[in-house]
Coordinates of N, CA and C in Angstrom, one line a residue:
X363 N 0.8 -1.2 0.0 CA 0.0 0.0 0.0 C 0.8 1.3 0.1
X364 N 2.1 1.2 0.7 CA 2.9 2.3 0.8 C 3.4 2.8 -0.7
X365 N 3.4 2.0 -1.6 CA 4.0 2.3 -2.9 C 3.0 3.4 -3.5
X366 N 1.7 3.3 -3.2 CA 0.8 4.3 -3.7 C 1.0 5.6 -3.1
X367 N 1.7 5.7 -2.1 CA 1.9 7.0 -1.4 C 3.2 7.8 -1.9
X368 N 4.0 7.1 -2.7 CA 5.3 7.7 -3.1 C 5.0 8.7 -4.3
X369 N 5.8 9.7 -4.2 CA 5.7 10.8 -5.3 C 4.2 11.2 -5.4
X370 N 3.9 11.2 -6.7 CA 2.4 11.7 -7.1 C 1.4 10.5 -7.4
X371 N 2.0 9.3 -7.0 CA 1.2 8.1 -7.3 C -0.3 8.0 -6.7
X372 N -0.4 8.7 -5.6 CA -1.8 8.8 -5.0 C -2.8 9.4 -6.0
X373 N -2.4 10.3 -7.0 CA -3.3 10.9 -7.8 C -4.1 10.0 -8.7
X374 N -3.4 9.2 -9.6 CA -4.2 8.2 -10.4 C -4.8 7.1 -9.5
X375 N -4.1 6.8 -8.3 CA -4.7 5.7 -7.6 C -6.1 6.2 -7.0
X376 N -6.1 7.4 -6.5 CA -7.4 8.0 -6.0 C -8.4 8.1 -7.2
X377 N -7.9 8.5 -8.4 CA -8.8 8.6 -9.6 C -9.5 7.3 -9.9
X378 N -8.7 6.2 -9.9 CA -9.1 4.9 -10.2 C -10.2 4.3 -9.2
X379 N -9.7 4.6 -7.9 CA -10.7 3.9 -6.8 C -12.0 4.8 -6.7
X380 N -11.9 6.0 -6.9 CA -13.0 7.0 -6.7 C -14.0 6.8 -7.8
X381 N -13.5 6.7 -9.1 CA -14.3 6.5 -10.3 C -15.0 5.2 -10.2
X382 N -14.2 4.1 -9.9 CA -14.8 2.8 -9.7 C -16.0 2.8 -8.7
X383 N -15.8 3.5 -7.6 CA -16.8 3.5 -6.6 C -18.0 4.2 -7.0
X384 N -17.7 5.4 -7.8 CA -18.9 6.2 -8.3 C -19.8 5.3 -9.2
X385 N -19.2 4.6 -10.1 CA -20.0 3.6 -11.1 C -20.7 2.6 -10.2
X386 N -20.0 1.9 -9.3 CA -20.6 0.8 -8.5 C -21.7 1.2 -7.6
X387 N -21.4 2.3 -6.8 CA -22.3 2.8 -5.8 C -23.6 3.3 -6.4
X388 N -23.5 4.1 -7.5 CA -24.7 4.5 -8.2 C -25.6 3.4 -8.8
X389 N -24.8 2.4 -9.3 CA -25.5 1.3 -9.9 C -26.2 0.5 -8.8
X390 N -25.6 0.3 -7.8 CA -26.3 -0.5 -6.6 C -27.5 0.3 -6.1
X391 N -27.4 1.5 -5.9 CA -28.4 2.3 -5.3 C -29.6 2.3 -6.3
X392 N -29.3 2.5 -7.6 CA -30.3 2.6 -8.5 C -31.1 1.3 -8.8
X393 N -30.4 0.2 -8.7 CA -31.0 -1.2 -8.8 C -31.8 -1.4 -7.6
X394 N -31.3 -1.1 -6.3 CA -31.9 -1.5 -5.1 C -33.3 -0.5 -4.9
X395 N -33.2 0.7 -5.6 CA -34.4 1.5 -5.5 C -35.4 1.2 -6.6
X396 N -35.0 0.2 -7.4 CA -35.9 -0.2 -8.5 C -36.1 0.8 -9.7
X397 N -35.1 1.7 -9.8 CA -35.2 2.8 -10.9 C -34.6 2.3 -12.2
X398 N -33.8 1.2 -12.3 CA -33.2 0.7 -13.5 C -33.2 -0.9 -13.5
X399 N -33.2 -1.4 -14.6 CA -33.0 -2.9 -14.7 C -31.7 -3.3 -14.4
X400 N -31.5 -4.4 -13.6 CA -30.1 -4.7 -13.3 C -29.2 -5.2 -14.4
X401 N -29.8 -5.5 -15.5 CA -29.1 -6.1 -16.6 C -28.7 -4.9 -17.7
X402 N -27.5 -4.5 -17.6 CA -26.9 -3.5 -18.5 C -27.8 -2.3 -18.7
X403 N -27.8 -1.5 -17.6 CA -28.4 -0.1 -17.8 C -27.1 0.8 -18.4
X404 N -27.5 1.9 -19.0 CA -26.4 2.8 -19.4 C -25.8 3.3 -18.0
X405 N -24.6 3.7 -18.0 CA -24.0 4.4 -16.8 C -24.8 5.6 -16.3
X406 N -25.3 6.3 -17.4 CA -26.1 7.7 -17.0 C -27.5 7.2 -16.4
X407 N -28.1 6.0 -16.8 CA -29.3 5.6 -16.1 C -29.2 5.5 -14.7
X408 N -27.9 5.1 -14.2 CA -27.9 4.9 -12.8 C -27.6 6.2 -12.0
X409 N -27.7 7.3 -12.6 CA -27.5 8.6 -12.1 C -28.6 9.6 -12.5
X410 N -29.8 9.2 -12.8 CA -30.9 10.0 -13.4 C -31.9 10.3 -12.2
X411 N -32.2 9.4 -11.4 CA -33.2 9.6 -10.5 C -32.7 9.6 -9.1
X412 N -33.3 10.6 -8.3 CA -32.9 10.7 -6.9 C -33.2 9.3 -6.2
X413 N -32.4 8.9 -5.2 CA -31.3 9.6 -4.6 C -29.9 9.3 -5.3
X414 N -29.9 8.4 -6.2 CA -28.7 8.1 -7.0 C -28.0 9.2 -7.8
X415 N -29.0 10.1 -8.3 CA -28.5 11.2 -9.0 C -27.6 12.1 -8.3
X416 N -27.9 12.3 -7.1 CA -27.0 13.2 -6.2 C -25.8 12.6 -6.0
X417 N -25.7 11.2 -5.7 CA -24.4 10.5 -5.6 C -23.6 10.6 -6.9
X418 N -24.3 10.2 -7.9 CA -23.6 10.2 -9.2 C -23.0 11.6 -9.6
X419 N -23.8 12.5 -9.4 CA -23.4 13.9 -9.8 C -22.2 14.4 -9.0
X420 N -22.2 14.1 -7.7 CA -21.0 14.6 -6.8 C -19.9 13.8 -7.2
X421 N -19.9 12.4 -7.3 CA -18.8 11.6 -7.4 C -18.1 11.8 -8.8
X422 N -19.0 11.9 -9.8 CA -18.5 12.1 -11.2 C -17.8 13.5 -11.3
X423 N -18.3 14.5 -10.7 CA -17.7 15.8 -10.7 C -16.4 15.8 -10.1
X424 N -16.2 15.1 -9.0 CA -14.9 15.0 -8.3 C -13.9 14.0 -9.3
X425 N -14.5 13.0 -9.8 CA -13.7 12.2 -10.8 C -13.1 13.0 -12.0
X426 N -14.0 14.0 -12.5 CA -13.5 14.9 -13.6 C -12.4 15.7 -13.1
X427 N -12.4 16.2 -11.8 CA -11.4 16.9 -11.3 C -10.1 16.2 -11.2
X428 N -10.3 15.0 -10.6 CA -9.1 14.0 -10.5 C -8.5 13.6 -11.8
X429 N -9.4 13.5 -12.8 CA -9.0 13.2 -14.1 C -8.0 14.2 -14.7
X430 N -8.6 15.6 -14.5 CA -7.8 16.7 -15.0 C -6.5 16.7 -14.3
X431 N -6.4 16.5 -12.9 CA -5.2 16.5 -12.2 C -4.2 15.6 -12.6
X432 N -4.7 14.3 -13.0 CA -3.9 13.2 -13.4 C -3.3 13.6 -14.7
X433 N -4.1 14.0 -15.7 CA -3.6 14.4 -17.0 C -2.6 15.5 -17.0
X434 N -2.8 16.5 -16.1 CA -1.9 17.6 -16.1 C -0.6 17.1 -15.5
X435 N -0.6 16.3 -14.5 CA 0.5 15.7 -13.9 C 1.3 14.8 -14.9
X436 N 0.6 14.2 -15.7 CA 1.2 13.2 -16.6 C 1.9 14.1 -17.8
X437 N 1.2 15.2 -18.0 CA 1.8 16.2 -19.0 C 3.1 16.6 -18.5
X438 N 3.2 17.1 -17.3 CA 4.4 17.7 -16.7 C 5.6 16.6 -16.6
X439 N 5.2 15.3 -16.3 CA 6.2 14.3 -16.2 C 6.8 14.0 -17.5
X440 N 5.9 13.9 -18.6 CA 6.4 13.7 -19.9 C 7.2 14.8 -20.4
X441 N 6.8 16.1 -20.0 CA 7.6 17.3 -20.5 C 9.0 17.2 -19.8
X442 N 9.1 16.9 -18.6 CA 10.4 16.8 -17.9 C 11.2 15.6 -18.5
X443 N 10.6 14.6 -18.8 CA 11.4 13.4 -19.4 C 11.9 13.8 -20.8
X444 N 11.0 14.5 -21.5 CA 11.4 15.0 -22.9 C 12.6 15.9 -22.8
X445 N 12.6 16.8 -21.9 CA 13.8 17.7 -21.7 C 15.0 17.0 -21.3
X446 N 14.9 16.0 -20.6 CA 16.0 15.2 -20.1 C 16.6 14.3 -21.3
X447 N 15.7 13.8 -22.0 CA 16.1 13.0 -23.3 C 15.1 13.0 -24.3
X448 N 15.3 13.8 -25.3 CA 14.4 14.1 -26.3 C 13.9 12.8 -27.1
X449 N 12.5 12.6 -27.0 CA 11.9 11.5 -27.8 C 10.7 11.8 -28.6
X450 N 10.2 13.0 -28.4 CA 8.8 13.4 -29.0 C 8.7 14.9 -29.1
X451 N 8.0 15.4 -30.0 CA 7.8 16.8 -30.2 C 6.8 17.2 -29.0
X452 N 7.1 18.4 -28.3 CA 6.3 18.7 -27.2 C 4.8 19.0 -27.6
X453 N 4.6 19.4 -28.8 CA 3.1 19.6 -29.3 C 2.3 18.4 -29.1
X454 N 2.9 17.2 -29.3 CA 2.1 16.0 -29.2 C 1.6 15.7 -27.9
X455 N 2.5 16.1 -26.8 CA 2.1 16.0 -25.4 C 1.1 17.1 -25.0
X456 N 1.2 18.2 -25.7 CA 0.2 19.3 -25.4 C -1.1 19.0 -26.0
X457 N -1.2 18.5 -27.2 CA -2.5 18.2 -27.8 C -3.2 17.0 -27.0
X458 N -2.4 16.1 -26.5 CA -2.9 15.1 -25.6 C -3.6 15.6 -24.3
X459 N -2.9 16.6 -23.7 CA -3.4 17.3 -22.6 C -4.7 17.9 -22.8
X460 N -4.7 18.8 -23.9 CA -5.9 19.5 -24.2 C -7.2 18.6 -24.5
X461 N -7.0 17.5 -25.2 CA -8.0 16.6 -25.5 C -8.5 16.0 -24.3
X462 N -7.6 15.6 -23.3 CA -7.8 15.0 -22.1 C -8.7 16.0 -21.2
X463 N -8.3 17.2 -21.2 CA -9.1 18.2 -20.4 C -10.6 18.4 -20.9
X464 N -10.6 18.5 -22.2 CA -11.9 18.6 -22.9 C -12.8 17.4 -22.5
X465 N -12.3 16.2 -22.4 CA -12.9 15.0 -22.0 C -13.5 15.1 -20.6
X466 N -12.6 15.8 -19.7 CA -13.0 16.0 -18.4 C -14.1 16.9 -18.2
X467 N -14.2 18.0 -19.1 CA -15.3 19.0 -19.1 C -16.6 18.2 -19.5
X468 N -16.3 17.3 -20.4 CA -17.5 16.4 -20.9 C -18.0 15.6 -19.8
X469 N -17.1 15.1 -18.9 CA -17.6 14.4 -17.7 C -18.5 15.3 -16.8
X470 N -17.9 16.4 -16.7 CA -18.7 17.4 -15.8 C -20.0 17.7 -16.3
X471 N -20.2 17.8 -17.5 CA -21.6 18.0 -18.3 C -22.4 16.9 -18.0
X472 N -21.9 15.7 -18.1 CA -22.7 14.5 -17.9 C -23.2 14.4 -16.4
X473 N -22.3 14.8 -15.5 CA -22.7 14.8 -14.1 C -23.8 15.7 -13.7
X474 N -23.8 17.0 -14.5 CA -24.6 17.9 -14.0 C -25.9 18.2 -14.7
X475 N -25.9 17.5 -15.9 CA -27.2 17.5 -16.9 C -27.7 16.1 -17.1
X476 N -28.7 15.7 -16.3 CA -29.3 14.4 -16.3 C -29.9 14.0 -17.7
X477 N -29.8 12.8 -18.2 CA -30.1 12.4 -19.5 C -31.7 12.6 -19.8
X478 N -32.5 12.5 -18.8 CA -33.9 12.6 -19.1 C -34.3 14.2 -18.9
X479 N -33.5 14.9 -18.3 CA -33.9 16.4 -18.1 C -33.5 17.2 -19.4
X480 N -32.2 17.0 -19.7 CA -31.6 17.7 -20.8 C -30.9 16.7 -21.7
X481 N -31.5 15.9 -22.4 CA -30.8 14.8 -23.2 C -29.7 15.3 -24.1
X482 N -30.0 16.4 -24.9 CA -29.1 16.8 -26.0 C -27.8 17.3 -25.3
X483 N -27.9 18.0 -24.1 CA -26.7 18.5 -23.5 C -25.9 17.3 -22.8
X484 N -26.7 16.5 -22.3 CA -26.1 15.3 -21.6 C -25.4 14.3 -22.6
X485 N -26.0 14.1 -23.8 CA -25.4 13.2 -24.7 C -24.2 13.9 -25.4
X486 N -24.2 15.2 -25.5 CA -23.1 16.0 -26.0 C -21.9 15.9 -25.1
X487 N -22.1 16.1 -23.8 CA -21.1 15.8 -22.8 C -20.5 14.4 -22.8
X488 N -21.4 13.4 -22.9 CA -21.0 12.1 -22.9 C -20.0 11.8 -24.2
X489 N -20.4 12.4 -25.4 CA -19.7 12.2 -26.6 C -18.3 12.8 -26.5
X490 N -18.3 14.0 -25.8 CA -16.9 14.7 -25.6 C -16.1 13.7 -24.6
X491 N -16.6 13.3 -23.6 CA -15.9 12.5 -22.6 C -15.3 11.3 -23.3
X492 N -16.2 10.5 -24.0 CA -15.7 9.2 -24.5 C -14.8 9.4 -25.7
X493 N -15.1 10.2 -26.6 CA -14.3 10.4 -27.9 C -12.9 11.0 -27.4
X494 N -12.9 12.1 -26.8 CA -11.7 12.7 -26.3 C -10.8 11.8 -25.4
X495 N -11.5 11.0 -24.5 CA -10.9 10.2 -23.6 C -10.2 9.1 -24.5
X496 N -10.8 8.5 -25.4 CA -10.1 7.4 -26.3 C -9.0 8.0 -27.0
X497 N -9.2 9.2 -27.6 CA -8.0 9.7 -28.4 C -6.8 10.0 -27.5
X498 N -7.2 10.5 -26.2 CA -6.1 10.7 -25.2 C -5.4 9.4 -24.9
X499 N -6.0 8.4 -24.7 CA -5.3 7.0 -24.4 C -4.4 6.7 -25.6
X500 N -5.0 6.9 -26.8 CA -4.2 6.5 -28.0 C -2.9 7.4 -28.1
X501 N -3.1 8.6 -27.9 CA -1.9 9.5 -27.9 C -0.9 9.2 -26.8
X502 N -1.4 8.9 -25.7 CA -0.5 8.6 -24.5 C 0.2 7.2 -24.7
X503 N -0.4 6.4 -25.5 CA 0.1 5.0 -25.7 C 1.3 5.3 -26.8
X504 N 1.0 6.1 -27.7 CA 2.2 6.4 -28.7 C 3.4 7.1 -28.0
X505 N 3.0 8.0 -27.1 CA 4.1 8.6 -26.3 C 4.8 7.7 -25.5
X506 N 4.2 6.7 -25.0 CA 4.8 5.7 -24.1 C 5.8 4.9 -25.0
X507 N 5.4 4.5 -26.2 CA 6.3 3.8 -27.0 C 7.5 4.6 -27.5
X508 N 7.3 5.9 -27.6 CA 8.4 6.8 -28.0 C 9.4 6.9 -26.9
X509 N 8.9 6.9 -25.7 CA 9.8 7.0 -24.5 C 10.3 5.7 -23.9
X510 N 10.0 4.6 -24.6 CA 10.5 3.3 -24.3 C 11.9 3.1 -24.9
X511 N 12.9 2.5 -24.2 CA 12.7 1.9 -22.9 C 13.2 2.6 -21.7
X512 N 13.7 3.9 -22.1 CA 14.1 4.7 -20.8 C 13.1 5.0 -19.8
X513 N 11.9 5.3 -20.2 CA 10.8 5.8 -19.1 C 9.8 4.9 -19.0
X514 N 9.6 4.0 -19.9 CA 8.5 3.0 -19.8 C 9.1 1.6 -20.2
X515 N 8.5 0.5 -19.6 CA 8.9 -0.8 -20.1 C 8.0 -1.1 -21.2
X516 N 8.5 -2.1 -22.0 CA 7.7 -2.4 -23.2 C 6.4 -3.1 -22.9
X517 N 6.4 -3.8 -21.8 CA 5.2 -4.5 -21.4 C 4.1 -3.5 -20.9
X518 N 4.4 -2.4 -20.3 CA 3.5 -1.3 -20.0 C 3.0 -0.6 -21.3
X519 N 3.9 -0.5 -22.2 CA 3.5 0.1 -23.6 C 2.4 -0.9 -24.1
X520 N 2.6 -2.1 -24.2 CA 1.7 -3.1 -24.8 C 0.4 -3.1 -24.1
X521 N 0.4 -2.9 -22.8 CA -0.8 -3.0 -22.0 C -1.7 -1.7 -22.3
X522 N -0.9 -0.6 -22.3 CA -1.7 0.7 -22.7 C -2.3 0.7 -24.1
X523 N -1.5 0.1 -25.1 CA -1.9 -0.1 -26.4 C -3.1 -0.9 -26.5
X524 N -3.1 -2.0 -25.8 CA -4.2 -2.9 -25.8 C -5.5 -2.3 -25.3
X525 N -5.4 -1.7 -24.1 CA -6.6 -1.0 -23.6 C -7.1 0.0 -24.4
X526 N -6.2 0.8 -25.2 CA -6.6 1.9 -26.0 C -7.3 1.3 -27.4
X527 N -6.8 0.2 -27.8 CA -7.3 -0.5 -29.0 C -8.7 -1.0 -28.6
X528 N -8.9 -1.6 -27.4 CA -10.2 -2.1 -27.0 C -11.3 -1.0 -26.8
X529 N -10.8 0.1 -26.2 CA -11.7 1.2 -26.1 C -12.1 1.9 -27.4
X530 N -11.1 2.0 -28.3 CA -11.4 2.6 -29.6 C -12.4 1.7 -30.4
X531 N -12.2 0.5 -30.3 CA -13.0 -0.5 -31.0 C -14.5 -0.5 -30.3
X532 N -14.6 -0.3 -29.1 CA -15.9 -0.3 -28.4 C -16.7 1.1 -28.6
X533 N -16.0 2.2 -28.7 CA -16.6 3.5 -28.8 C -17.4 3.7 -30.0
X534 N -16.9 3.0 -31.2 CA -17.6 3.1 -32.5 C -19.0 2.6 -32.4
X535 N -19.1 1.3 -32.1 CA -20.4 0.7 -32.1 C -21.3 1.4 -30.9
X536 N -20.7 1.9 -29.9 CA -21.4 2.6 -28.8 C -22.2 3.7 -29.3
X537 N -21.4 4.5 -30.0 CA -22.0 5.8 -30.6 C -23.1 5.4 -31.8
X538 N -22.7 4.4 -32.6 CA -23.6 4.1 -33.7 C -24.9 3.6 -33.2
X539 N -24.9 2.5 -32.2 CA -26.0 1.9 -31.8 C -26.8 3.0 -30.9
X540 N -26.3 3.9 -30.2 CA -27.0 4.8 -29.3 C -27.7 5.8 -30.3
X541 N -27.2 6.1 -31.4 CA -27.8 7.1 -32.4 C -28.9 6.5 -33.1
X542 N -29.0 5.2 -33.0 CA -30.1 4.4 -33.7 C -31.3 4.2 -32.7
X543 N -31.1 4.6 -31.4 CA -32.3 4.4 -30.5 C -33.3 5.6 -30.6
X544 N -34.4 5.3 -30.7 CA -35.4 6.3 -31.1 C -35.9 7.2 -29.9
X545 N -35.8 6.5 -28.6 CA -36.2 7.2 -27.5 C -35.3 7.0 -26.3
X546 N -35.3 8.0 -25.3 CA -34.4 7.9 -24.2 C -35.2 7.4 -23.0
X547 N -35.1 6.4 -22.5 CA -35.8 5.9 -21.2 C -34.9 5.0 -20.4
X548 N -35.4 4.7 -19.2 CA -34.7 3.9 -18.2 C -35.0 2.4 -18.2
X549 N -36.2 1.9 -18.6 CA -36.6 0.6 -18.6 C -36.8 0.1 -20.0
X550 N -36.2 -1.1 -20.2 CA -36.3 -1.7 -21.5 C -37.0 -3.0 -21.4
X551 N -37.6 -3.4 -22.5 CA -38.3 -4.7 -22.7 C -37.5 -5.3 -23.8
X552 N -37.1 -6.7 -23.7 CA -36.4 -7.3 -24.7 C -37.2 -7.5 -26.0
X553 N -38.4 -7.3 -26.0 CA -39.3 -7.4 -27.3 C -39.3 -6.2 -28.0
X554 N -38.8 -5.0 -27.5 CA -38.8 -3.7 -28.1 C -37.8 -3.8 -29.3
X555 N -38.1 -2.9 -30.3 CA -37.3 -3.0 -31.5 C -35.9 -2.3 -31.3
X556 N -35.7 -1.5 -30.4 CA -34.5 -0.8 -30.1 C -33.7 -1.5 -29.0
X557 N -34.2 -2.6 -28.5 CA -33.6 -3.3 -27.3 C -32.1 -3.7 -27.7
X558 N -31.9 -4.3 -28.8 CA -30.6 -4.8 -29.2 C -29.6 -3.7 -29.2
X559 N -30.0 -2.6 -29.9 CA -29.1 -1.4 -30.0 C -28.8 -0.9 -28.5
X560 N -29.7 -0.9 -27.7 CA -29.5 -0.6 -26.3 C -28.5 -1.5 -25.6
X561 N -28.6 -2.8 -25.8 CA -27.7 -3.7 -25.1 C -26.2 -3.6 -25.7
X562 N -26.1 -3.6 -27.0 CA -24.8 -3.4 -27.6 C -24.1 -2.1 -27.2
X563 N -25.0 -1.0 -27.2 CA -24.4 0.3 -26.8 C -24.0 0.3 -25.2
X564 N -24.8 -0.3 -24.4 CA -24.5 -0.3 -23.0 C -23.4 -1.1 -22.7
X565 N -23.1 -2.2 -23.3 CA -22.0 -3.1 -23.2 C -20.7 -2.4 -23.5
X566 N -20.8 -1.6 -24.7 CA -19.6 -0.9 -25.1 C -19.2 0.3 -24.2
X567 N -20.4 0.9 -23.7 CA -20.1 2.1 -22.8 C -19.5 1.7 -21.6
X568 N -19.8 0.6 -20.9 CA -19.2 0.0 -19.7 C -17.8 -0.4 -20.0
X569 N -17.6 -1.0 -21.2 CA -16.2 -1.4 -21.6 C -15.3 -0.2 -21.7
X570 N -15.8 0.9 -22.3 CA -14.9 2.2 -22.5 C -14.7 2.7 -21.2
X571 N -15.7 2.8 -20.4 CA -15.5 3.5 -19.0 C -14.5 2.7 -18.1
X572 N -14.6 1.4 -18.1 CA -13.6 0.8 -17.3 C -12.3 0.6 -17.9
X573 N -12.3 0.7 -19.3 CA -11.0 0.8 -20.0 C -10.2 2.0 -19.5
X574 N -11.0 3.2 -19.4 CA -10.3 4.4 -18.9 C -9.6 4.2 -17.5
X575 N -10.4 3.5 -16.7 CA -9.9 3.2 -15.4 C -8.7 2.4 -15.3
X576 N -8.8 1.3 -16.1 CA -7.6 0.5 -16.1 C -6.4 1.1 -16.8
X577 N -6.6 2.0 -17.7 CA -5.6 2.7 -18.3 C -4.9 3.7 -17.4
X578 N -5.6 4.5 -16.6 CA -5.0 5.3 -15.5 C -4.4 4.5 -14.5
X579 N -4.7 3.2 -14.3 CA -4.0 2.4 -13.3 C -2.6 2.2 -13.7
X580 N -2.3 2.2 -15.0 CA -0.9 2.0 -15.4 C -0.1 3.2 -15.2
X581 N -0.7 4.4 -14.8 CA 0.1 5.6 -14.6 C 0.7 5.5 -13.3
X582 N 0.3 4.7 -12.3 CA 0.7 4.8 -10.9 C 2.2 4.6 -10.8
X583 N 2.8 3.6 -11.5 CA 4.3 3.4 -11.5 C 5.1 4.7 -11.9
X584 N 4.6 5.3 -13.0 CA 5.2 6.4 -13.6 C 5.1 7.6 -12.6
X585 N 4.1 7.6 -11.8 CA 3.9 8.9 -11.0 C 4.7 8.8 -9.6
X586 N 5.3 7.6 -9.4 CA 6.0 7.4 -8.1 C 7.3 8.2 -8.2

C-alpha cells in the first residue's frame, strides 16, 4: 500500500478507486431503488433519478477533477522526461493534454445535466468525454512507445496500447447503436425494436468506461 503514497502516485490511484466507486455505488443504489433494470443499464441511467442522481453527480464531478489533475501531472512528467532525453515533439504532449481536459469537461457536463432532463446537453457531454478520452489514451500510448525503454517498459506500452485499442473498438459501435435508438428511457423490454441497440451500446459504454479506469491504473508506477 505504501507504494501508492510515493511521489504523485496517489493521484491516479485515487482517480481509479473513486471513479470505480462512483459507477458501482450509483448502480447498486439505482437497482435497489428499482429505478433501473439490473441487466446492462447505461451508466447515466444509474444517475438519473434521486437519490442516486445526487451521488452520481457529486462523485463524477470529483472524478472529472481528479482526471484533470492526473492528466496535467502526466503532461508535466512527460515534459520533464522529454527535456532530459528528447523522444517526441512537445506539441504531441500538449495536444494530448488539451483533449484530455476537454474530455473531463464532458464528464462534468454528464454529471450535472441528467439524461432525461436535458438529453441533448447530456449526450453532447458524454460524446466529448468518450471520444476525447479514447483519443487521449491512444496519444499517450504512442508517447509511451516513443519514450521506451528509458521511461517505460515495453510490457507497460503493450498494456496501454491494448486498452486503447479495445476502447477505440468499443466506442464506435457505442455511438452508432446509441444514435439508432429512437427514445431515451430507463426501462427496456427485450421485445422492443431498439432493445438490441441498447444492449450493444450499453456493453460498449461500460467497456470504454472501465477501459479508462484500467488505463489510468498503469500511470501509478510512472507517478512514483
